[in-house]
CSV table of C-alpha atoms in Angstrom, one decimal:
chain,number,residue,atom,x,y,z
A,1297,ARG,CA,138.5,-37.8,57.7
A,1298,ARG,CA,137.9,-39.4,54.4
A,1299,SER,CA,137.7,-43.0,54.1
A,1300,TYR,CA,136.3,-44.9,51.1
A,1301,GLY,CA,134.8,-48.5,51.7
A,1302,PHE,CA,132.0,-50.7,52.7
A,1303,GLY,CA,132.4,-50.2,56.4
A,1304,ARG,CA,133.2,-52.6,59.3
A,1305,ALA,CA,131.2,-55.6,59.8
A,1306,ASP,CA,130.2,-54.5,63.3
A,1307,GLU,CA,129.0,-51.2,62.0
A,1308,ALA,CA,125.7,-52.7,60.9
A,1309,THR,CA,124.7,-53.4,64.6
A,1310,HIS,CA,126.8,-50.7,66.3
A,1311,PRO,CA,124.5,-48.5,68.6
A,1312,ASP,CA,125.9,-45.4,67.0
A,1313,SER,CA,124.8,-46.5,63.5
A,1314,ILE,CA,121.4,-47.6,64.8
A,1315,ARG,CA,121.1,-44.2,66.7
A,1316,ALA,CA,122.2,-42.1,63.4
A,1317,THR,CA,119.7,-44.1,61.4
A,1318,LEU,CA,116.8,-43.3,63.8
A,1319,ALA,CA,117.8,-39.8,63.6
A,1320,GLU,CA,117.5,-39.8,59.8
A,1321,PHE,CA,114.2,-41.4,60.0
A,1322,LEU,CA,112.8,-39.0,62.5
A,1323,SER,CA,114.3,-35.8,60.9
A,1324,THR,CA,113.1,-36.8,57.4
A,1325,PHE,CA,109.7,-37.6,58.8
A,1326,VAL,CA,109.5,-34.3,60.6
A,1327,PHE,CA,110.5,-32.4,57.6
A,1328,VAL,CA,108.1,-34.1,55.1
A,1329,PHE,CA,105.2,-34.0,57.4
A,1330,ALA,CA,105.5,-30.3,58.1
A,1331,ALA,CA,106.4,-29.4,54.5
A,1332,GLU,CA,103.7,-31.4,53.0
A,1333,GLY,CA,101.2,-30.3,55.6
A,1334,SER,CA,101.9,-26.7,54.9
A,1335,ILE,CA,101.2,-27.5,51.1
A,1336,LEU,CA,97.7,-28.8,52.2
A,1337,SER,CA,97.2,-25.9,54.4
A,1338,LEU,CA,98.0,-23.5,51.4
A,1339,ASP,CA,95.5,-25.4,49.2
A,1340,LYS,CA,92.7,-25.0,51.7
A,1341,LEU,CA,93.5,-21.2,52.1
A,1342,TYR,CA,94.1,-20.7,48.5
A,1343,TRP,CA,90.6,-22.0,47.4
A,1344,GLU,CA,88.8,-20.5,50.2
A,1345,HIS,CA,90.2,-17.1,49.4
A,1346,ALA,CA,89.3,-17.7,45.6
A,1347,ALA,CA,85.8,-18.5,46.6
A,1348,HIS,CA,85.3,-15.5,48.8
A,1349,THR,CA,87.0,-12.8,46.7
A,1350,GLY,CA,87.0,-14.3,43.1
A,1351,THR,CA,90.8,-14.1,42.7
A,1352,ASN,CA,93.7,-16.3,43.6
A,1353,THR,CA,96.8,-14.6,44.8
A,1354,PRO,CA,100.4,-16.4,45.1
A,1355,GLY,CA,101.0,-14.8,48.3
A,1356,GLY,CA,100.6,-18.1,50.2
A,1357,LEU,CA,103.6,-19.6,48.3
A,1358,ILE,CA,105.7,-17.4,50.6
A,1359,LEU,CA,104.3,-19.0,53.7
A,1360,VAL,CA,105.0,-22.6,52.1
A,1361,ALA,CA,108.5,-21.6,51.4
A,1362,LEU,CA,109.0,-20.5,54.9
A,1363,ALA,CA,107.3,-23.4,56.5
A,1364,HIS,CA,109.7,-25.6,54.3
A,1365,ALA,CA,112.6,-23.6,55.5
A,1366,PHE,CA,111.8,-23.8,59.2
A,1367,ALA,CA,110.8,-27.5,58.9
A,1368,LEU,CA,114.3,-28.3,57.2
A,1369,PHE,CA,116.1,-26.1,59.9
A,1370,ALA,CA,114.4,-28.0,62.7
A,1371,ALA,CA,114.9,-31.4,61.1
A,1372,VAL,CA,118.7,-30.7,60.4
A,1373,SER,CA,119.2,-29.2,63.9
A,1374,ALA,CA,117.7,-32.2,65.7
A,1375,ALA,CA,119.9,-34.7,63.7
A,1376,ILE,CA,123.1,-32.9,63.0
A,1377,ASN,CA,125.0,-33.9,66.0
A,1378,VAL,CA,123.9,-37.7,65.7
A,1379,SER,CA,123.8,-38.3,62.0
A,1380,GLY,CA,125.0,-35.4,60.2
A,1381,GLY,CA,121.4,-34.1,59.5
A,1382,HIS,CA,121.4,-35.3,55.9
A,1383,VAL,CA,117.6,-35.4,55.5
A,1384,ASN,CA,117.9,-36.0,52.0
A,1385,PRO,CA,119.2,-39.2,50.1
A,1386,ALA,CA,121.0,-36.9,47.6
A,1387,VAL,CA,123.0,-35.4,50.5
A,1388,THR,CA,123.8,-38.8,51.9
A,1389,PHE,CA,125.0,-39.8,48.4
A,1390,GLY,CA,127.3,-36.7,48.2
A,1391,ALA,CA,128.7,-37.8,51.7
A,1392,LEU,CA,129.3,-41.3,50.5
A,1393,VAL,CA,131.0,-40.2,47.2
A,1394,GLY,CA,133.1,-37.7,49.2
A,1395,GLY,CA,134.3,-40.4,51.5
A,1396,ARG,CA,132.7,-39.1,54.7
A,1397,LEU,CA,130.1,-42.1,55.0
A,1398,SER,CA,130.5,-45.7,54.8
A,1399,ALA,CA,128.3,-47.7,52.3
A,1400,ILE,CA,126.7,-49.5,55.2
A,1401,ARG,CA,125.7,-46.2,56.9
A,1402,ALA,CA,124.7,-44.7,53.7
A,1403,ILE,CA,122.3,-47.6,52.9
A,1404,TYR,CA,120.9,-47.3,56.3
A,1405,TYR,CA,120.2,-43.7,56.0
A,1406,TRP,CA,118.6,-44.2,52.6
A,1407,ILE,CA,116.3,-46.6,53.9
A,1408,ALA,CA,115.4,-44.6,56.9
A,1409,GLN,CA,114.9,-41.5,54.8
A,1410,LEU,CA,112.6,-43.2,52.4
A,1411,LEU,CA,110.6,-44.8,55.1
A,1412,GLY,CA,110.5,-41.5,57.0
A,1413,ALA,CA,109.1,-39.7,54.0
A,1414,ILE,CA,106.6,-42.4,53.1
A,1415,ILE,CA,105.3,-42.8,56.8
A,1416,ALA,CA,104.9,-39.0,57.0
A,1417,CYS,CA,103.0,-38.9,53.7
A,1418,LEU,CA,100.7,-41.7,54.9
A,1419,LEU,CA,100.0,-40.5,58.2
A,1420,LEU,CA,99.3,-36.9,56.7
A,1421,ARG,CA,96.9,-38.6,54.3
A,1422,LEU,CA,95.2,-40.3,57.3
A,1423,ALA,CA,95.1,-37.2,59.3
A,1424,THR,CA,93.4,-35.2,56.6
A,1425,ASN,CA,91.1,-37.9,55.4
A,1426,GLY,CA,92.8,-38.3,52.1
A,1427,LEU,CA,93.4,-34.8,51.0
A,1428,ARG,CA,96.0,-34.3,48.4
A,1429,PRO,CA,97.5,-31.1,47.2
A,1430,VAL,CA,96.1,-30.2,43.8
A,1431,GLY,CA,97.7,-26.9,42.9
A,1432,PHE,CA,101.6,-27.7,42.5
A,1433,ARG,CA,102.9,-29.0,39.2
A,1434,VAL,CA,105.4,-27.6,36.8
A,1435,ALA,CA,104.2,-24.6,34.7
A,1436,SER,CA,102.7,-25.2,31.4
A,1437,GLY,CA,105.0,-25.8,28.5
A,1438,VAL,CA,107.7,-27.4,30.9
A,1439,GLY,CA,108.0,-31.0,29.8
A,1440,VAL,CA,109.5,-34.1,31.7
A,1441,VAL,CA,112.9,-33.6,30.3
A,1442,ASN,CA,113.0,-30.0,31.4
A,1443,GLY,CA,111.7,-31.0,34.9
A,1444,LEU,CA,114.3,-33.6,35.2
A,1445,VAL,CA,117.1,-31.3,34.2
A,1446,LEU,CA,115.7,-28.8,36.6
A,1447,GLU,CA,115.6,-31.2,39.4
A,1448,ILE,CA,119.3,-32.5,38.6
A,1449,ILE,CA,120.6,-28.9,38.7
A,1450,LEU,CA,118.8,-28.0,41.9
A,1451,THR,CA,119.7,-31.2,43.6
A,1452,PHE,CA,123.4,-30.5,42.6
A,1453,GLY,CA,123.0,-27.1,44.1
A,1454,LEU,CA,121.7,-28.5,47.5
A,1455,VAL,CA,124.2,-31.1,47.7
A,1456,TYR,CA,127.0,-28.6,46.8
A,1457,VAL,CA,125.9,-26.3,49.4
A,1458,VAL,CA,125.7,-28.8,52.2
A,1459,TYR,CA,128.9,-30.4,51.4
A,1460,ALA,CA,130.7,-27.1,51.1
A,1461,THR,CA,129.2,-25.8,54.3
A,1462,LEU,CA,128.5,-28.7,56.8
A,1463,ILE,CA,130.4,-31.8,55.6
A,1464,ASP,CA,133.8,-30.3,54.4
A,1465,PRO,CA,133.8,-26.6,55.3
A,1466,LYS,CA,137.8,-26.0,54.2
């Protein structure tokens, strides 16, 4: 059911809104912690492999991609029946624009998603003694504008797939 609007006044404190917001926080936290943790693990394995063999191989990227996929699957599965399992602010924006989410709930979700991601990164940094991934950046020759265009296209693709399959599967 589509409904465009800000939302009811009682929606801000309704238990369903609070539960859904908490689900978005936790699912985003789980996804970011697992995904970023896999990148840190790959960095360690990548550089240890290079030190022992003298070569760097990109085979670990497959493991990181699989870790991201499984983390996203777990996060969405855990939250889908409570909040829709958006996990990503762009997906929440798509649901808002499509009339499937009130503005109040979208704002709650955005705050929860951003806090979940920030806290996951801070706890990961604390757990790894400040370790940061060093090997992931855009390829040489790819500028800021190119990277922005790529992000816009890929984010549109993500929102389109989620909207077409989960939010409005007609």
